[in-house]
Short mmCIF file of C-alpha atoms in Angstrom, two decimals:
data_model
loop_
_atom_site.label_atom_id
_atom_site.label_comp_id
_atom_site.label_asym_id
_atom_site.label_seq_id
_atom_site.Cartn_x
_atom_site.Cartn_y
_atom_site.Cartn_z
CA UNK A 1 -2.98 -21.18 24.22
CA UNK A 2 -2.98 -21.77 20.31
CA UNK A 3 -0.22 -23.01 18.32
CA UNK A 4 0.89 -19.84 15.51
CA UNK A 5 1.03 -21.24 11.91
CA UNK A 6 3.00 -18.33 10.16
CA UNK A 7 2.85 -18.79 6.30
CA UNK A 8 5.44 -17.22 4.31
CA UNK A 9 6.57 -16.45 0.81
CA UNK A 10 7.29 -13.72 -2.01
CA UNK A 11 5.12 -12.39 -4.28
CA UNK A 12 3.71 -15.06 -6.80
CA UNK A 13 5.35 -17.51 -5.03
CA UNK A 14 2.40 -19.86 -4.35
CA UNK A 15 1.91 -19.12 -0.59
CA UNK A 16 -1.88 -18.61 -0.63
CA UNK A 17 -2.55 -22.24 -1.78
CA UNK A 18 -1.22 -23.30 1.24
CA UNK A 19 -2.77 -20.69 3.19
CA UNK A 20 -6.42 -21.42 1.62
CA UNK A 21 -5.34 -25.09 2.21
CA UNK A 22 -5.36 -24.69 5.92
CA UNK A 23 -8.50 -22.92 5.84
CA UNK A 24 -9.83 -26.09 5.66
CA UNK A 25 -9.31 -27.68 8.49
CA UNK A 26 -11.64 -27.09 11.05
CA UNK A 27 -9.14 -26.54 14.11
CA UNK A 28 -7.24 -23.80 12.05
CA UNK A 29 -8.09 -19.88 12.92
CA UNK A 30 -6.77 -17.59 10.37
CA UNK A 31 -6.14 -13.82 11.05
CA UNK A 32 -7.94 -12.04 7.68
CA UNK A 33 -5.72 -10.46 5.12
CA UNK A 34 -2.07 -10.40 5.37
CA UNK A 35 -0.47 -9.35 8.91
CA UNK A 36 1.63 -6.86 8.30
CA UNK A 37 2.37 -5.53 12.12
CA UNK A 38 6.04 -6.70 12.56
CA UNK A 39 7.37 -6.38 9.33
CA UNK A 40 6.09 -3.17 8.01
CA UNK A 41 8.02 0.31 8.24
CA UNK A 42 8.19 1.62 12.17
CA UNK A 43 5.48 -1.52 12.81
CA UNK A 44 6.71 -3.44 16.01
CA UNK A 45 10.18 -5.02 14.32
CA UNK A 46 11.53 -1.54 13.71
CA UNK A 47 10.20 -0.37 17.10
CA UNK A 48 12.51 -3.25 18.57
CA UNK A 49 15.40 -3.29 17.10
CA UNK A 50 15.74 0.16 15.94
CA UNK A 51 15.07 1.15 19.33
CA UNK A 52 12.25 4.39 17.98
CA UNK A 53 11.27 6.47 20.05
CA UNK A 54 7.69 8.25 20.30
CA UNK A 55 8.89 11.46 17.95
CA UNK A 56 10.29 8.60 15.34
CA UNK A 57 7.16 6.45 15.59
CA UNK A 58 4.96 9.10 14.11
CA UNK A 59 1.90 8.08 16.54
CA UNK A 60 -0.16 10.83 14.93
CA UNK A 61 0.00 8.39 11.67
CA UNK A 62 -1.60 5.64 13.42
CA UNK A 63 -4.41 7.42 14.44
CA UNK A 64 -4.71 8.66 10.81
CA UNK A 65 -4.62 5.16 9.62
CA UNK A 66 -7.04 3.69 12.00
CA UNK A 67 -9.45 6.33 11.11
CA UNK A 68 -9.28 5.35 7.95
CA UNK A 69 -9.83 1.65 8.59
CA UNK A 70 -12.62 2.48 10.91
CA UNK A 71 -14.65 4.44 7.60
CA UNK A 72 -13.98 1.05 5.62
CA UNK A 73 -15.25 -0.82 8.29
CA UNK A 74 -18.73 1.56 7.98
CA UNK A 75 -18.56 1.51 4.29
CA UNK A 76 -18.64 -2.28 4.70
CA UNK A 77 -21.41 -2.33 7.23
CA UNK A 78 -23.60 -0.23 5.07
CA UNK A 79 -23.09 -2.36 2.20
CA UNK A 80 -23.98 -5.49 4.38
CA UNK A 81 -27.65 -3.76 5.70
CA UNK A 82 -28.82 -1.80 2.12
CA UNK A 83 -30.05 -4.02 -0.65
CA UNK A 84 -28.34 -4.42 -4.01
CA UNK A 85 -30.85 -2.46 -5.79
CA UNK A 86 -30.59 0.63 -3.85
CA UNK A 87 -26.27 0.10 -3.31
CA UNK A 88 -25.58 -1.74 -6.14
CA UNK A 89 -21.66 -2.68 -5.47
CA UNK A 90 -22.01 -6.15 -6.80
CA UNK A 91 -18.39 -5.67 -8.72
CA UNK A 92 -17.15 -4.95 -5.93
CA UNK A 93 -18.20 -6.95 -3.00
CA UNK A 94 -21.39 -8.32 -2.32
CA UNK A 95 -24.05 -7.86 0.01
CA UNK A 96 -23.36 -11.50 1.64
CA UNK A 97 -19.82 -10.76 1.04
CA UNK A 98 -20.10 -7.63 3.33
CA UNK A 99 -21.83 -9.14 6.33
CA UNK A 100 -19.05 -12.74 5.83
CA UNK A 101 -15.97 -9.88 6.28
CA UNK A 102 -17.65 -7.38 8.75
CA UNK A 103 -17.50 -9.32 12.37
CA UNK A 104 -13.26 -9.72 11.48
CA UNK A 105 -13.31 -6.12 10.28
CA UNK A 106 -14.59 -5.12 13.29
CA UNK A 107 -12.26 -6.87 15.29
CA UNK A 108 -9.38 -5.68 13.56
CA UNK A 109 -10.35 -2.36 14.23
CA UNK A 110 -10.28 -3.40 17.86
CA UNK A 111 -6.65 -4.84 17.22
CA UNK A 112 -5.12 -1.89 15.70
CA UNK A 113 -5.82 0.03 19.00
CA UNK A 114 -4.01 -2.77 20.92
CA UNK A 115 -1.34 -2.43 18.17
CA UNK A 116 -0.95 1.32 18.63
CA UNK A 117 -0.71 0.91 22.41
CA UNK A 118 2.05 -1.74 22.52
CA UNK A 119 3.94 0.25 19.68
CA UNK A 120 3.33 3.41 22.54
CA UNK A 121 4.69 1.30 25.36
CA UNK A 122 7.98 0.36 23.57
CA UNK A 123 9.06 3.25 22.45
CA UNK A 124 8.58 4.27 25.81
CA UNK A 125 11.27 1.67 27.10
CA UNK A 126 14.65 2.12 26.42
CA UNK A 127 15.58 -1.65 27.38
CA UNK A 128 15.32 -4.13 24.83
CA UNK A 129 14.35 -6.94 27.00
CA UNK A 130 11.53 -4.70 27.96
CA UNK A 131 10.18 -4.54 24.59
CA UNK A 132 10.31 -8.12 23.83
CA UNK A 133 8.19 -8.57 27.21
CA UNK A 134 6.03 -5.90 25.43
CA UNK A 135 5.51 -7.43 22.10
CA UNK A 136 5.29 -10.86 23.31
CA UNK A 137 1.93 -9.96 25.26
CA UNK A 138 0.50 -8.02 22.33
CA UNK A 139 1.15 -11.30 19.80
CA UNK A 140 0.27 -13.51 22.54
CA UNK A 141 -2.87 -11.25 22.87
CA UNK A 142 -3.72 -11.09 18.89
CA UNK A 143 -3.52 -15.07 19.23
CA UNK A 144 -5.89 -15.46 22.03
CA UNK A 145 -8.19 -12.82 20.16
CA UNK A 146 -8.33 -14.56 16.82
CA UNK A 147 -8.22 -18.34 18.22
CA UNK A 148 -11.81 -18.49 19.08
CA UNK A 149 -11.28 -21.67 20.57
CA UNK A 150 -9.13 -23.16 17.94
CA UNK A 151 -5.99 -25.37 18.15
CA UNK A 152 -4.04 -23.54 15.59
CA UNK A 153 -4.07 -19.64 14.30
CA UNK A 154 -3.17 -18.81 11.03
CA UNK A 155 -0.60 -15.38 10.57
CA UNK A 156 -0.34 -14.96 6.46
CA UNK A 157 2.93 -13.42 5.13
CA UNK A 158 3.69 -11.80 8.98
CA UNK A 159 7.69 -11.79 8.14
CA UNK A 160 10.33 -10.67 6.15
CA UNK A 161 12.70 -13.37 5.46
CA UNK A 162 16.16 -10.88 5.98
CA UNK A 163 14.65 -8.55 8.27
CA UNK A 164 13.54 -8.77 12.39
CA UNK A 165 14.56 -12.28 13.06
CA UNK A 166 15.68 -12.11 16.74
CA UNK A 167 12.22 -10.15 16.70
CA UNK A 168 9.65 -12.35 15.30
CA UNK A 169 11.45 -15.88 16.37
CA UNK A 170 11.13 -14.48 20.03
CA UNK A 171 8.04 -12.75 20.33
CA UNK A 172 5.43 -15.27 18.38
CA UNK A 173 6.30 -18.64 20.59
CA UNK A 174 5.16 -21.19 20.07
CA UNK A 175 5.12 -21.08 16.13
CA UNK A 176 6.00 -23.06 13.07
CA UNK A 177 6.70 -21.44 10.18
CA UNK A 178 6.03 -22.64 6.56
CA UNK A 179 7.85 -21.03 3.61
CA UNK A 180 6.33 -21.59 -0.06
CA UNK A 181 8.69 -21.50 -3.03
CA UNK A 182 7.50 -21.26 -6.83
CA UNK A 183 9.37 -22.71 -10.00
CA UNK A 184 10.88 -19.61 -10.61
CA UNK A 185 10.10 -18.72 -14.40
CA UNK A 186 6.30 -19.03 -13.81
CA UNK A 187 7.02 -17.05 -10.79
CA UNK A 188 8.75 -14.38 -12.89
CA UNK A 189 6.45 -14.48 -15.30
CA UNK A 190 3.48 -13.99 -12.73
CA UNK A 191 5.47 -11.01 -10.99
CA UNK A 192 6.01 -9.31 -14.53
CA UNK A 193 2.63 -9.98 -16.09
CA UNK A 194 0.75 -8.12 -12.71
CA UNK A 195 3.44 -5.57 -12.68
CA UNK A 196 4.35 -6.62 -9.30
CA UNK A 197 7.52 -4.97 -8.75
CA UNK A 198 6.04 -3.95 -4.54
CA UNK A 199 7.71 -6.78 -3.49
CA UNK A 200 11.48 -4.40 -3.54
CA UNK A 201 9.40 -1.91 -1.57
CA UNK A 202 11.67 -2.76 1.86
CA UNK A 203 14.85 -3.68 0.51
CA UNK A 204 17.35 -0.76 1.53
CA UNK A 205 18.76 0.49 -1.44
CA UNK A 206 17.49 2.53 -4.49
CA UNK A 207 17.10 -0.07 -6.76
CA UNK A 208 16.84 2.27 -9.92
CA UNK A 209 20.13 3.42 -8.96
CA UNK A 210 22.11 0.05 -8.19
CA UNK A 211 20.08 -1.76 -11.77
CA UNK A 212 20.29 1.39 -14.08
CA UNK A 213 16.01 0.65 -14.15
CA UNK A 214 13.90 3.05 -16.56
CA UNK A 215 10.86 4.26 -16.03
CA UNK A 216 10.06 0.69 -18.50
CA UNK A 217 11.27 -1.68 -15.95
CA UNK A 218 13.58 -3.20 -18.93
CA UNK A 219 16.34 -4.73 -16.97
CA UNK A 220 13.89 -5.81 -14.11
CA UNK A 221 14.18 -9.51 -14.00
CA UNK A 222 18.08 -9.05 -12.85
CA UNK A 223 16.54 -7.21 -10.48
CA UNK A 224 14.01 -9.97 -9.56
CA UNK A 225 16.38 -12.62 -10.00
CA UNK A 226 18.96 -11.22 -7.68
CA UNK A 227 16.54 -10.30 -5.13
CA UNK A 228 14.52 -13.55 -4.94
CA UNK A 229 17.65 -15.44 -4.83
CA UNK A 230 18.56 -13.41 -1.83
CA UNK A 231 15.82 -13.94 -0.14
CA UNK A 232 15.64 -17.63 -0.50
CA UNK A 233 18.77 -18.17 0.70
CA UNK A 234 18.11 -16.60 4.06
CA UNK A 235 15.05 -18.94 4.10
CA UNK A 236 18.17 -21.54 4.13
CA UNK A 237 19.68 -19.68 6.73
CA UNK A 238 16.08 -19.49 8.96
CA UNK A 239 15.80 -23.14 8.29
CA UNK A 240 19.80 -23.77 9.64
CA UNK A 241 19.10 -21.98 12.47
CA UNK A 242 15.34 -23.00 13.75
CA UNK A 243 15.81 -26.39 12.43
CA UNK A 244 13.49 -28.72 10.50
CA UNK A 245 10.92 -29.52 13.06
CA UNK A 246 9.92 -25.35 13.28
CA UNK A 247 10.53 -24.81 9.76
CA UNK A 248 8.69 -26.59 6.58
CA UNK A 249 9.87 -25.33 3.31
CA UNK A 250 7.89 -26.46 0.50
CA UNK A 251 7.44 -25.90 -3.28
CA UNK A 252 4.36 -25.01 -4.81
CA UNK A 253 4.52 -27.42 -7.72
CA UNK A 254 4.73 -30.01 -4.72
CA UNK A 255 1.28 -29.21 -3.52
CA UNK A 256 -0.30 -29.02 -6.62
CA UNK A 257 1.15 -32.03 -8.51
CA UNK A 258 1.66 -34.49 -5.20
CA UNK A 259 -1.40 -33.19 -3.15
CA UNK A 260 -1.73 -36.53 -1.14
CA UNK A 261 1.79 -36.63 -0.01
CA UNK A 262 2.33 -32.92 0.35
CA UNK A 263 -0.89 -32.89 2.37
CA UNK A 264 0.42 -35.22 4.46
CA UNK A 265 3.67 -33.93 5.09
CA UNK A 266 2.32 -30.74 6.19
CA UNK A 267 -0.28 -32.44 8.69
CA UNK A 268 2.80 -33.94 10.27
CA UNK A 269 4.65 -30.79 10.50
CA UNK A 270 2.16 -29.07 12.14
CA UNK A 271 0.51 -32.21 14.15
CA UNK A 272 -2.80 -31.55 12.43
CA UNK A 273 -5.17 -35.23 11.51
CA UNK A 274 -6.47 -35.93 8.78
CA UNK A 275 -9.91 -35.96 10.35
CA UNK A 276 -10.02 -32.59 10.91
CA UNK A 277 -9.75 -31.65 7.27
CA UNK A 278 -13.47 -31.08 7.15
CA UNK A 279 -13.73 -28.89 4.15
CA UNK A 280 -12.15 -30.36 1.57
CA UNK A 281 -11.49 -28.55 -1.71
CA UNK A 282 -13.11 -25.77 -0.32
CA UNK A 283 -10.48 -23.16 -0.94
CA UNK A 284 -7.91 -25.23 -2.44
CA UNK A 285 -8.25 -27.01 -5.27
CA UNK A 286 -4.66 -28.81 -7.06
CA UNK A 287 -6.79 -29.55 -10.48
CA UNK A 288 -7.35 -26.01 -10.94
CA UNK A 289 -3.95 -24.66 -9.36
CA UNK A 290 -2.44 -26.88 -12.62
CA UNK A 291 -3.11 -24.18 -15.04
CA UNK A 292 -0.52 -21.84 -12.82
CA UNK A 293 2.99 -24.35 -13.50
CA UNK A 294 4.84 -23.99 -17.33
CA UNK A 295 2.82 -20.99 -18.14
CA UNK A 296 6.08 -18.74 -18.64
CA UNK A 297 6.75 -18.95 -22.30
CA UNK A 298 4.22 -16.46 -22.98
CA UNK A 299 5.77 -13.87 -21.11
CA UNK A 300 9.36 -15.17 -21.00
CA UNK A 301 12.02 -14.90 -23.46
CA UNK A 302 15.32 -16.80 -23.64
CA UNK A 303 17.07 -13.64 -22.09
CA UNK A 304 14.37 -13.54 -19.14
CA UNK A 305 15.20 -17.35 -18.63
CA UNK A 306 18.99 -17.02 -18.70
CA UNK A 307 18.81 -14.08 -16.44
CA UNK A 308 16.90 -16.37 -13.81
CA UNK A 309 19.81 -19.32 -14.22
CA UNK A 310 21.10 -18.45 -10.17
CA UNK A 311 17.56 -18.96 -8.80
CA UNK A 312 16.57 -21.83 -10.92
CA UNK A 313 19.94 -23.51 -9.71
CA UNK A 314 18.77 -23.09 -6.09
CA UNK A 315 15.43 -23.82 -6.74
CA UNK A 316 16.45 -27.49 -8.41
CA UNK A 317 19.27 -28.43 -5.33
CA UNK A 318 16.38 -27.31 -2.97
CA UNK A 319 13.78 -29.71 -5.20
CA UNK A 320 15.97 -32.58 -5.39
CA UNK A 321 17.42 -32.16 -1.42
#
């Protein structure tokens, strides 16, 4: 059995450095694109503790969804066999691009089904141990699947920070988890300058409603403040509760302006050596990350910046703890 990694952030927050990091290391496995399957809408954290049934669960959607990842999956096989001149997608994605993606595309197809079926067989069960028993064979499953032999397997942004807990702490034993945080002005300014305002797609409430937005977004970095802060601080809360040596919580700035030493303490966290850092600079280079810390006055103003004063508080007591 493989040790779970499970990387975790917010948007902008500096999580895929550490996830292209890890892809370094030749003992690491990591599941492509982000895995969405517990935290997403009526996904297996809402089956659990929301107790759906089969009517709620909408299985006729999955189907519609896998069929649609299954014509991607052809669209990306066609694009690996044809040669440029006659498909000419270079903008797009390769031809050597294609045929790198395809074998994990292909598997994910494969996973989805074993997705659909767990989700089937708890909303079948009306006892919540049941469904734990449930999910813990499909994640244990997924694992296996992806490990190919591998120590460790990489899950990339697989949790909500305020949502599923008793879910996800359960069901993907033995894990570590590993939460990025981002200076939070060139995180704002990031979020604002890609429009990025998905990342309040699961919170509750209508935001428009609670932060008078218009249609402009004017008054969105309260919005962004308030939620970020929010979040982070049940990161303090997962930390309290799981305790140091399950949870690393580490700043982005940290990686990219201490490398060596924040290298290092992630390779203890995780038990990883040094040797096996094969691939060096590979995926993740520091020198070039630079150009992503103090960009914010360009898309900042003094209003922005006063409006972020709660999260830059937390973010300088968690920097200096």
């Amino acid at each position: 059995m493989s040790n779970n990694i499970l990387i975790s952030g917010l948007v902008w927050s500096g999580s895929g450095a550490v996830v292209d990091l890890l892809r370094e290391y030749n003992n690491i496995n990591v599941v492509p694109g982000e895995f969405e399957d517990i935290r997403q809408k009526n996904m297996i954290g809402d089956a659990i503790e929301n107790s759906l049934t089969l009517k709620e669960l909408k299985v006729s959607k999955l189907y519609i969804k896998e069929v649609k990842f299954l014509i991607k999956v052809v669209l990306i096989m066609v694009r690996s066999v044809i040669p440029d001149k006659i498909f000419p997608f270079n903008k797009v994605m390769s031809r050597a691009q294609s045929a790198d993606i395809l074998p994990a595309r292909v598997k994910r197809v494969v996973e989805n089904r074993r997705l659909h079926s767990a989700l089937i067989k708890i909303c079948k069960h009306k006892s919540r141990d049941e469904r734990i028993k449930i999910a813990k064979l499909w994640f244990s499953s997924m694992s296996d699947s992806y490990s190919n032999g591998s120590d460790f397997v990489l899950f990339d942004q697989p949790i909500i920070h305020e949502s599923h807990f008793n879910v996800w702490s359960e069901i993907c034993k033995p894990f570590k988890l590993i939460v990025v945080y981002r200076e939070p002005k060139d995180q704002m300014a990031d979020i604002l300058k890609t429009a990025s305002s998905f990342l309040f797609n699961d919170l509750p409430w209508k935001v428009d409603v609670v932060y008078g937005l218009d249609k402009n977004y004017k008054r969105i970095i309260h919005l962004l403040s308030n939620t970020t802060l929010m979040r982070m601080k049940r990161v303090d809360e997962i930390e309290r509760t799981l305790g140091k040596q399950q949870v690393l919580v580490i700043s982005f700035e940290h990686l990219v302006e201490d490398y060596d030493k924040a290298k290092d303490t992630i390779e203890k966290f995780l038990g990883l050596k040094s040797e096996s850092h094969t691939n060096k600079y590979n995926y993740f280079d520091p020198l070039y990350s630079k150009k992503n810390i103090n960009h914010y006055s360009e898309y900042l103003n003094k209003y922005d910046i006063d409006e972020l004063k709660g999260l830059s508080d937390w973010y300088n007591a968690r920097k200096n703890s």
